[in-house]
CSV table of C-alpha atoms in Angstrom, one decimal:
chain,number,residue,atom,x,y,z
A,101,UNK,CA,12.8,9.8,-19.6
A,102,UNK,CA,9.9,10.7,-17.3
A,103,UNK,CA,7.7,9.7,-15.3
A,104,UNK,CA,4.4,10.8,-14.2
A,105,UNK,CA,3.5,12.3,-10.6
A,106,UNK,CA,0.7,10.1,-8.9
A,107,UNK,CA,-1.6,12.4,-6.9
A,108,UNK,CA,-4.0,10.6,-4.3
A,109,UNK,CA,-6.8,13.3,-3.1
A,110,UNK,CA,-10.2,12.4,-1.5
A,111,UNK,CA,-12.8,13.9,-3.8
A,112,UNK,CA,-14.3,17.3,-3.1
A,113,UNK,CA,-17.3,16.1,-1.4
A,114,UNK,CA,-15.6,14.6,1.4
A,115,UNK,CA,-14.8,17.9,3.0
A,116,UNK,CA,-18.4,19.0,3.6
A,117,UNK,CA,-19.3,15.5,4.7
A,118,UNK,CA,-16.6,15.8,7.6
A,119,UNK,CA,-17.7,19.6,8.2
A,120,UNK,CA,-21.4,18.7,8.2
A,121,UNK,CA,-20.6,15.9,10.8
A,122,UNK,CA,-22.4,16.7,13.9
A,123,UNK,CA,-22.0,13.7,16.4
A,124,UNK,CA,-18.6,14.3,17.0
A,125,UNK,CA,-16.1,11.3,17.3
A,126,UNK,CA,-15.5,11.3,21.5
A,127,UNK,CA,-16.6,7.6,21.5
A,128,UNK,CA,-15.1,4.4,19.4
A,129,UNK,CA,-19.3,3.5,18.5
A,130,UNK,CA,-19.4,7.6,16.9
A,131,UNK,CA,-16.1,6.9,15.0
A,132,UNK,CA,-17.6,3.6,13.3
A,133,UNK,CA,-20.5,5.3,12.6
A,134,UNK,CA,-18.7,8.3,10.7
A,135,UNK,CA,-16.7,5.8,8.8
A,136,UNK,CA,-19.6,3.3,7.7
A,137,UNK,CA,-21.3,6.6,6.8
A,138,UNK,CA,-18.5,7.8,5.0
A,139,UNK,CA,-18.5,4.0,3.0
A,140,UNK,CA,-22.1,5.0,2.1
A,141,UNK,CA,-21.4,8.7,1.0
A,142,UNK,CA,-18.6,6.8,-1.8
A,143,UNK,CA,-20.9,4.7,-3.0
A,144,UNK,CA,-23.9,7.4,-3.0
A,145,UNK,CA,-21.7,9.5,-4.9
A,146,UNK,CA,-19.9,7.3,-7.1
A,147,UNK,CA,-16.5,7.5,-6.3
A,148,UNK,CA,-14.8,4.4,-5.3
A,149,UNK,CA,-15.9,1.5,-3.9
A,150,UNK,CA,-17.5,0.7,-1.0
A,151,UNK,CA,-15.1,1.1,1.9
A,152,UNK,CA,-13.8,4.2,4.0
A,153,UNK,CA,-11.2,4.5,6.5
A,154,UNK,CA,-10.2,7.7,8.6
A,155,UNK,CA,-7.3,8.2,11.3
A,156,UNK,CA,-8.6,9.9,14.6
A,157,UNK,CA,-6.9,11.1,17.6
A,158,UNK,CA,-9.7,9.0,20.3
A,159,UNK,CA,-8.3,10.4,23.4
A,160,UNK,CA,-9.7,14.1,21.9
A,161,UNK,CA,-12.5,12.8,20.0
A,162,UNK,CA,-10.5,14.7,17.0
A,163,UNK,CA,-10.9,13.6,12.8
A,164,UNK,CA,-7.4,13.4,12.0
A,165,UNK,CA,-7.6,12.4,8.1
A,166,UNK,CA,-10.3,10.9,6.4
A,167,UNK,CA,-10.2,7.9,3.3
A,168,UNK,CA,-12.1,6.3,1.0
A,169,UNK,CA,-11.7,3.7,-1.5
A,170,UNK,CA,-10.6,5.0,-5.1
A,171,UNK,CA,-9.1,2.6,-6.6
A,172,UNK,CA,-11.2,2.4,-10.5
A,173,UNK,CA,-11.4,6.8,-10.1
A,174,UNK,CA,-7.7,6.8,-9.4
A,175,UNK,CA,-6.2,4.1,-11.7
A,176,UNK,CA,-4.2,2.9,-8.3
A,177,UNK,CA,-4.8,-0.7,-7.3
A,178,UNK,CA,-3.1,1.1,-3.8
A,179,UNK,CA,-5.9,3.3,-3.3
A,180,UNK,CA,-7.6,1.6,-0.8
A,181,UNK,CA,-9.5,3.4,2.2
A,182,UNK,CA,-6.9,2.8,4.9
A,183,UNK,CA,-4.4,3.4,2.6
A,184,UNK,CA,-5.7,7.3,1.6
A,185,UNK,CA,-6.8,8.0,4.9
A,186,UNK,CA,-3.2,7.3,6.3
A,187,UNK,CA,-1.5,8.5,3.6
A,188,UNK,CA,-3.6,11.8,3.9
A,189,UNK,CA,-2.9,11.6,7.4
A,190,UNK,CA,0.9,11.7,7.5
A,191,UNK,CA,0.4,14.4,4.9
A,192,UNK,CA,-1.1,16.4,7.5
A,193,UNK,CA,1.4,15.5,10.1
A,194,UNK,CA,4.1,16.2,8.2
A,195,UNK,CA,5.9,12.4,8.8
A,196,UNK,CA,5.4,9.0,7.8
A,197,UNK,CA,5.4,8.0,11.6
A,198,UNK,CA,2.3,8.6,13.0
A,199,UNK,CA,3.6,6.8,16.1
A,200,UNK,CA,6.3,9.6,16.2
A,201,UNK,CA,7.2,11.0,19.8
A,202,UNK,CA,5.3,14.0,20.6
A,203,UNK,CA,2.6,13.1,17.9
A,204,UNK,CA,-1.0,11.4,20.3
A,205,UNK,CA,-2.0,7.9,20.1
A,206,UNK,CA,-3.8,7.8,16.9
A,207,UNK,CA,-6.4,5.1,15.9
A,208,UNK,CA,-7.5,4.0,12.3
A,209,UNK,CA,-11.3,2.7,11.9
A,210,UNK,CA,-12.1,1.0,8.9
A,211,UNK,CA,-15.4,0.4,7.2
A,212,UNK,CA,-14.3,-3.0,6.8
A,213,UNK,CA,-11.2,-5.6,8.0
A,214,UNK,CA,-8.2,-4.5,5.8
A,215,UNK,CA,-7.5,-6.5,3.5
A,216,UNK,CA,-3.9,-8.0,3.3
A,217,UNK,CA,-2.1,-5.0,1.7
A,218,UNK,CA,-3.8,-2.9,4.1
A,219,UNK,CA,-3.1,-5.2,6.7
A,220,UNK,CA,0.9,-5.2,6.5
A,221,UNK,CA,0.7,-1.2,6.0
A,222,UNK,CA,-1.0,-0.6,9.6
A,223,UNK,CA,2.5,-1.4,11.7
A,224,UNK,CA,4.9,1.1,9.3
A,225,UNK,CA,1.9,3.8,9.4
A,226,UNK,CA,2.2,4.3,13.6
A,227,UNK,CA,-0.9,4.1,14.6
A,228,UNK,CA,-1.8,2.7,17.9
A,229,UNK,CA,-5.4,1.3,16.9
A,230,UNK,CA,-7.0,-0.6,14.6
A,231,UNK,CA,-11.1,-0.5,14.4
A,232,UNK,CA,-12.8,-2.5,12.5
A,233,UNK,CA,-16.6,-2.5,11.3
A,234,UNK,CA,-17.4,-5.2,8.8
A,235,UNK,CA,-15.7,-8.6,8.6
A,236,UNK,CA,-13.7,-9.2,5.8
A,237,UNK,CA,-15.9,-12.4,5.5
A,238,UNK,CA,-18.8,-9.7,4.8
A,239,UNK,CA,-17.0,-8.0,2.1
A,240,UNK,CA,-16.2,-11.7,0.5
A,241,UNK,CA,-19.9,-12.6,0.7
A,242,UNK,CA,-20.0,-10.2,-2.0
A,243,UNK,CA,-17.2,-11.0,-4.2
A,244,UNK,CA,-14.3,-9.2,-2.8
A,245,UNK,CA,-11.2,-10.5,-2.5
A,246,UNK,CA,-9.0,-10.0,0.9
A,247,UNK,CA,-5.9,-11.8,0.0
A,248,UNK,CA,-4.1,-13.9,2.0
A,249,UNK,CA,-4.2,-12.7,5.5
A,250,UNK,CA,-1.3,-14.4,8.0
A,251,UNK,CA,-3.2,-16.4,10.4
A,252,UNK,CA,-3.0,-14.8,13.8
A,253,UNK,CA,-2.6,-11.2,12.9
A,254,UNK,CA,-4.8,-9.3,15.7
A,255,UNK,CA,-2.0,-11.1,18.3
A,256,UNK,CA,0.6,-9.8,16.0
A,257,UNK,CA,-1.0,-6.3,15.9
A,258,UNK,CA,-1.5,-6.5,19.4
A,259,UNK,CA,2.1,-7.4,19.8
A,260,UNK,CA,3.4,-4.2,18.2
A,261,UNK,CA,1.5,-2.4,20.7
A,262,UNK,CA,-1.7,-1.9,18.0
A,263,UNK,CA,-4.9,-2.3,19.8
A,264,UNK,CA,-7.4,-4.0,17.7
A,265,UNK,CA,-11.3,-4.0,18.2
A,266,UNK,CA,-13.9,-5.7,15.4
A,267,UNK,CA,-17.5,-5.8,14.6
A,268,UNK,CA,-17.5,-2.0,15.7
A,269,UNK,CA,-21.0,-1.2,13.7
A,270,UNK,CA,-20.6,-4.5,11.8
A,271,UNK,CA,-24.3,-4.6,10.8
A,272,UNK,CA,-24.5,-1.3,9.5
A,273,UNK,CA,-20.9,-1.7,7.6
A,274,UNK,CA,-22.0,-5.0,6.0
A,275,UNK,CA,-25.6,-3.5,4.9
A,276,UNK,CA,-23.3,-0.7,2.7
A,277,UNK,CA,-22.0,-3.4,1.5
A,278,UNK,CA,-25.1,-5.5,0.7
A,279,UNK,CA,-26.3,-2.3,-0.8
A,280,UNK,CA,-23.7,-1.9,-3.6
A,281,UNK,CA,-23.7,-5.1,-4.7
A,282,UNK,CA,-27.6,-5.3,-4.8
A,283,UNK,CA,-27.0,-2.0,-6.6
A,284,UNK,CA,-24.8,-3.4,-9.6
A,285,UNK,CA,-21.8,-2.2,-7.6
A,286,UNK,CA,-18.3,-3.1,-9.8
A,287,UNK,CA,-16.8,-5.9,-8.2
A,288,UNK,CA,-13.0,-4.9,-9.4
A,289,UNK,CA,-10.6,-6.9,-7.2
A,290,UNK,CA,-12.2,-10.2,-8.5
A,291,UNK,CA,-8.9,-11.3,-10.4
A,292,UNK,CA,-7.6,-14.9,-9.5
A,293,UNK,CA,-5.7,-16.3,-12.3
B,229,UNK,CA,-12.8,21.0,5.7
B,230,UNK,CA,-10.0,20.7,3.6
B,231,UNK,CA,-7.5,17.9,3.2
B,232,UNK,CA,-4.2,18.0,1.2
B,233,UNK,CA,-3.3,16.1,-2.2
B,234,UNK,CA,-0.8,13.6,-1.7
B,235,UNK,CA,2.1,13.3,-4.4
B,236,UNK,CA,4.3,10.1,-5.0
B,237,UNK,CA,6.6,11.2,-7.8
B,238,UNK,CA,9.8,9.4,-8.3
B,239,UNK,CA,12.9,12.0,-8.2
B,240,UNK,CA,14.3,13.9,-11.1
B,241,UNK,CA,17.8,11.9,-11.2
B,242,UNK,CA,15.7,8.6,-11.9
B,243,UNK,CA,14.4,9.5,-15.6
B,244,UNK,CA,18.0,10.7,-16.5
B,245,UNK,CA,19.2,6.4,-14.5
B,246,UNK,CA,17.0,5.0,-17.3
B,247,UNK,CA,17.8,6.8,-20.0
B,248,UNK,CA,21.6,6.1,-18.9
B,249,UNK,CA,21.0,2.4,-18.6
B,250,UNK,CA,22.8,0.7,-21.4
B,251,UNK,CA,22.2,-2.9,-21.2
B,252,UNK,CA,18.8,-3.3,-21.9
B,253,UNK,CA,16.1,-5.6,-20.0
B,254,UNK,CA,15.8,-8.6,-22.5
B,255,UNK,CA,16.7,-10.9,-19.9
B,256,UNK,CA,15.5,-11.9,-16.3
B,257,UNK,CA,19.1,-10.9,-14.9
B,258,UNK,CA,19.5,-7.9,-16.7
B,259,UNK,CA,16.3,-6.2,-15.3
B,260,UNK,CA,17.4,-7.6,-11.8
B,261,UNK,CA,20.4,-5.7,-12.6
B,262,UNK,CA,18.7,-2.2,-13.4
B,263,UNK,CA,16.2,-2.8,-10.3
B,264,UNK,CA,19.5,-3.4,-8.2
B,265,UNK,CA,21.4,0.1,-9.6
B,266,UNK,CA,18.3,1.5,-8.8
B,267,UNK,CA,18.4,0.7,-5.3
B,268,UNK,CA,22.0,2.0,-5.1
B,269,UNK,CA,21.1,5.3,-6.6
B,270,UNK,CA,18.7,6.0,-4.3
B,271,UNK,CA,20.9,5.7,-1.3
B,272,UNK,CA,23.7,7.6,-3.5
B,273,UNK,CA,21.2,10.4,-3.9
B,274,UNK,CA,20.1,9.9,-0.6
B,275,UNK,CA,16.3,9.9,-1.5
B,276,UNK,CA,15.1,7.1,0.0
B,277,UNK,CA,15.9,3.6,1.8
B,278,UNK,CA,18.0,0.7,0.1
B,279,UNK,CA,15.0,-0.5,-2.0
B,280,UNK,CA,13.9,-0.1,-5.6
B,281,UNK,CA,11.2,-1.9,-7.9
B,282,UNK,CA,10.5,-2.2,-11.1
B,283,UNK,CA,7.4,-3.4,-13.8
B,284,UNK,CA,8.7,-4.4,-16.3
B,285,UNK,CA,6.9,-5.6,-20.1
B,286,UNK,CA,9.7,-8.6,-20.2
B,287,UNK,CA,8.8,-10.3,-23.8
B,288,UNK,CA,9.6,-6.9,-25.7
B,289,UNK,CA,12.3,-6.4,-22.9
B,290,UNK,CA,10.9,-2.8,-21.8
B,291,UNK,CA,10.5,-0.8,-19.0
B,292,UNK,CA,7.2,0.6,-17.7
B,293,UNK,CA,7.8,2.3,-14.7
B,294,UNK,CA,10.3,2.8,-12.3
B,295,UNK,CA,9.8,2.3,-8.4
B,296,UNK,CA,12.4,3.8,-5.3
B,297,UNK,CA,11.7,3.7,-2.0
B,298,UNK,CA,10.3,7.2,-1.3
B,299,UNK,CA,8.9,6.5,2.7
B,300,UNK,CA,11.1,9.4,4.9
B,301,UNK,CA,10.7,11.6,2.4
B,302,UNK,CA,7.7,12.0,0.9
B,303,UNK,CA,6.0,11.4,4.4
B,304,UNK,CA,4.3,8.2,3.6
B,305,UNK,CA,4.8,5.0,5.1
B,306,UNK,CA,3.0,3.3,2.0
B,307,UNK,CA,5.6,4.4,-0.5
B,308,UNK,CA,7.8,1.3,-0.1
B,309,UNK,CA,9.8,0.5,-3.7
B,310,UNK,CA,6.9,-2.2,-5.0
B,311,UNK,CA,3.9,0.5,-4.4
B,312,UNK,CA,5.9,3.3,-6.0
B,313,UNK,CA,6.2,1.3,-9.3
B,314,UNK,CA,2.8,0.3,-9.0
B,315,UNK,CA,1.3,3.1,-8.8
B,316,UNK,CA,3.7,4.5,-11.7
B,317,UNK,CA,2.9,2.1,-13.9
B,318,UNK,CA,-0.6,2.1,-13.4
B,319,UNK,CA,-1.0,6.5,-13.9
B,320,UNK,CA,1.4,5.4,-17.5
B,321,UNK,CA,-1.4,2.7,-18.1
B,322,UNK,CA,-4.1,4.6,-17.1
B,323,UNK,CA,-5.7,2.2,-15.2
B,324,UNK,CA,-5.8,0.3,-11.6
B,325,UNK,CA,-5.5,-3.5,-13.6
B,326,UNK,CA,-2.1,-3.7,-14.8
B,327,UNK,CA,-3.6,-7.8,-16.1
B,328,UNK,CA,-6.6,-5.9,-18.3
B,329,UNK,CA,-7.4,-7.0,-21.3
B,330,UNK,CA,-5.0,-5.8,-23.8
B,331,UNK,CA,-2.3,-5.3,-21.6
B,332,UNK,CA,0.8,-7.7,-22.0
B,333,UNK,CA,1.5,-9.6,-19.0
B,334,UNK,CA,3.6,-7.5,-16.8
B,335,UNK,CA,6.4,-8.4,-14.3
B,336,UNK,CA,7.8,-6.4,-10.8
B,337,UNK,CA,11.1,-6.8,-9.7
B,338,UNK,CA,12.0,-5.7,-6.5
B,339,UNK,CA,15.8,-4.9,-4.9
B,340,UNK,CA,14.5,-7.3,-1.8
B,341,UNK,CA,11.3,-9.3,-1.4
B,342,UNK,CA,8.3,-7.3,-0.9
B,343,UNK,CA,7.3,-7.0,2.6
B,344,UNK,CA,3.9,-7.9,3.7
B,345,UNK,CA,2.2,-5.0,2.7
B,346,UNK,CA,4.0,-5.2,-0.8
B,347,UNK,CA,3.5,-8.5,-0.9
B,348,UNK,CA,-0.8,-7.9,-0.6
B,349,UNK,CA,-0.8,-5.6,-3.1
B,350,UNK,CA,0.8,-7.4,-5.7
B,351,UNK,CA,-2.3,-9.5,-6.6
B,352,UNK,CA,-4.6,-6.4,-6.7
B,353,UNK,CA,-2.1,-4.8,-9.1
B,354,UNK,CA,-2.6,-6.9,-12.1
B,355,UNK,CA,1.2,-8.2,-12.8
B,356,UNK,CA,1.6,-11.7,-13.6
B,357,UNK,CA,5.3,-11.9,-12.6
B,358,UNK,CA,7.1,-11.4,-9.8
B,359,UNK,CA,10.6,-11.4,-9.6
B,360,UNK,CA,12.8,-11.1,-5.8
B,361,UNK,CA,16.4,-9.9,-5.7
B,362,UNK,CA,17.4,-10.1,-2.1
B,363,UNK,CA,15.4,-12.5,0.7
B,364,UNK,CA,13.5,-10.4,3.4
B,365,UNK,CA,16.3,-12.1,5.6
B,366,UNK,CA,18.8,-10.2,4.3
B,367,UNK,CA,16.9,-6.9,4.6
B,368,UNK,CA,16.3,-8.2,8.4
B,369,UNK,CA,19.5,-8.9,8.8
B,370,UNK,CA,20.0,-5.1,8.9
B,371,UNK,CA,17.0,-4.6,10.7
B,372,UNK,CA,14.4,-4.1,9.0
B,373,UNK,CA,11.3,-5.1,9.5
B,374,UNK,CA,9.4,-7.4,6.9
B,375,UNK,CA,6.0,-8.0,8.6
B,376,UNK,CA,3.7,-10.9,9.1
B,377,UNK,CA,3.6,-12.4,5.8
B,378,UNK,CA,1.5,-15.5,5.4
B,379,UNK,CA,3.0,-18.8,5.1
B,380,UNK,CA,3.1,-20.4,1.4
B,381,UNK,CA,2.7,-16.6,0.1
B,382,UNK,CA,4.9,-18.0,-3.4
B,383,UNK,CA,2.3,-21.0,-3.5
B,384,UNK,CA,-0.8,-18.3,-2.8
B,385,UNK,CA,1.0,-16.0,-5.9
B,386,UNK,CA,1.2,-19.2,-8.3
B,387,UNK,CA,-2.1,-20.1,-7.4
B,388,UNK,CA,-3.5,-16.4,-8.1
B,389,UNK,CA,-1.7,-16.9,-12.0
B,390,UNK,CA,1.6,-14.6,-10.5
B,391,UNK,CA,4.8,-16.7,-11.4
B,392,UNK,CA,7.1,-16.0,-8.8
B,393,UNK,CA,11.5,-15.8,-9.0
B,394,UNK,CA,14.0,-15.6,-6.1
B,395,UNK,CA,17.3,-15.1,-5.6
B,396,UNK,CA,17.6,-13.0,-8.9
B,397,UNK,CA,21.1,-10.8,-8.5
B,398,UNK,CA,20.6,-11.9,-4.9
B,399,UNK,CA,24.2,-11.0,-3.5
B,400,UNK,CA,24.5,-7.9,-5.6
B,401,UNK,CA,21.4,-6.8,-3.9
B,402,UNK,CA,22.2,-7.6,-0.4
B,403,UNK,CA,25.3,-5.7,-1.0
B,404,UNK,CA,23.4,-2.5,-1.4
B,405,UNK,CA,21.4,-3.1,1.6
B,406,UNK,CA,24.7,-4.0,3.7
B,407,UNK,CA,26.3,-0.6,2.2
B,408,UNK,CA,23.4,1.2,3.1
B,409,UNK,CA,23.6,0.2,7.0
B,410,UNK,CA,27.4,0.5,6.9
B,411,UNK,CA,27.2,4.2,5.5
B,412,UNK,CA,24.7,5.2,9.2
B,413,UNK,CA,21.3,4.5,6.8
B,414,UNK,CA,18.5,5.1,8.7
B,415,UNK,CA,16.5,1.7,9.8
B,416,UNK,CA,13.1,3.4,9.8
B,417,UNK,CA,10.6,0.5,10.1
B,418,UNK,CA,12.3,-0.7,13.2
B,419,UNK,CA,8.7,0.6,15.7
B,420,UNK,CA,8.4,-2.5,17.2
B,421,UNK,CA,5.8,-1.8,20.2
């Protein structure tokens, strides 16, 4: 028997979006503002919905990997944004640790709160940040589904040494948002029963 | 810019497992019992951690796609068992809504409960059945680390149309993850700050 090979890649786009970046990512306000950009650039070009992620190394002000959402493109229910971005991220560092010794302090932003799945991936990814722009209320007040989150889960991030900071852009996150549903947007996680 | 592909592909010896496996999946227990040799194999062939998954069509008693724990080696802290088979099933389906119309209602069956992160991706996948082998106590009882999962996450599943099983080949599958410790197995999900 066999099976196929799954390949998760960030469309071809996304590489002269990151090289045509030009206001750097030295604070956590230019970060958020590359990602919620990045959200808009996967809706604008039809790739996935409405969400981006992207792993950064703050203290440099270095794009580590970036992510978006393509989970209809890619047949993968998995594909979420924070899930490519790290994915592509550990790729590139060549572990699955991100947190590994010798590797910097690296920090995930995402275009909106993670969802649940996305939630439980952020402690076994490494990362030593978690930056959120939209609320995961915002992407519900369009139809999206977040699962069920365990209550209290910024103190248990916090507890596994995972800083987490929200509403980063949250106004500018939520209007990509607004804008895909307003613009007949697929609403594909809807299923409840 | 560029950024890499990522791969998940299951390893070669698991399409020569299935085509081995002799007792068929016609019942609850026997599939169990695949998911469970599955796990073994993989810490046999030493390609993975203690864990394997499966989805499963379990009215014609077939298998869709196969699921091992990938994480140390393919570099990927998403590739837990659950996501593995997912994603599997889903490229084999050709699409990210394993509950489309069309589709018969599929089932995973994991070696060990899914963690938190498995356990938010199993509503976005489309299954409507979920069936545990080992408890997440016994895969913390050789340290490993299950995550924040929410209380009433079997209620949450029922209510979302997923009917859940536990216990399923229970002590056959804690044996695995017991062997696995005893043999030196890494514990790789153990950062804890």
């Amino acid at each position: 028997m066999h099976f196929p090979h799954v390949t998760i890649a960030v469309p071809d786009w996304v590489g002269a979006f990151c090289a045509s970046w030009s206001s750097g990512f030295a604070t956590v306000q230019a970060r958020a503002a590359f990602v919620v950009a990045l959200s808009q650039q996967n809706v604008s070009h039809e790739t996935g919905g409405p969400f981006a992620a992207a792993v950064f190394d703050p203290l440099e002000g270095h794009l580590i990997a970036p992510g978006v959402n393509l989970v209809v493109p890619s047949s993968c229910s998995a594909a979420h944004a924070e899930i490519v971005a790290l994915m592509v991220a550990q790729q590139i560092m060549g572990t699955h640790d991100l947190g590994a010794a010798g590797l910097p302090a690296l920090e995930l932003v995402s275009s909106t709160e993670p969802c649940a799945m996305c939630l439980g991936a952020v402690p076994w990814s490494g990362v030593r940040g978690l930056v959120c722009c939209a609320r995961g209320t915002d992407a519900e007040a369009i139809g999206m589904d977040e699962g069920e989150k365990p209550p209290g889960w910024i103190v248990a991030l916090e507890n596994r040494g995972i800083r987490v900071m929200r509403d980063v852009c949250r106004v500018e996150a939520a209007a990509v948002l607004q804008g895909y549903v307003a613009g007949g947007g697929l609403i594909y996680n809807g299923r409840c029963g």
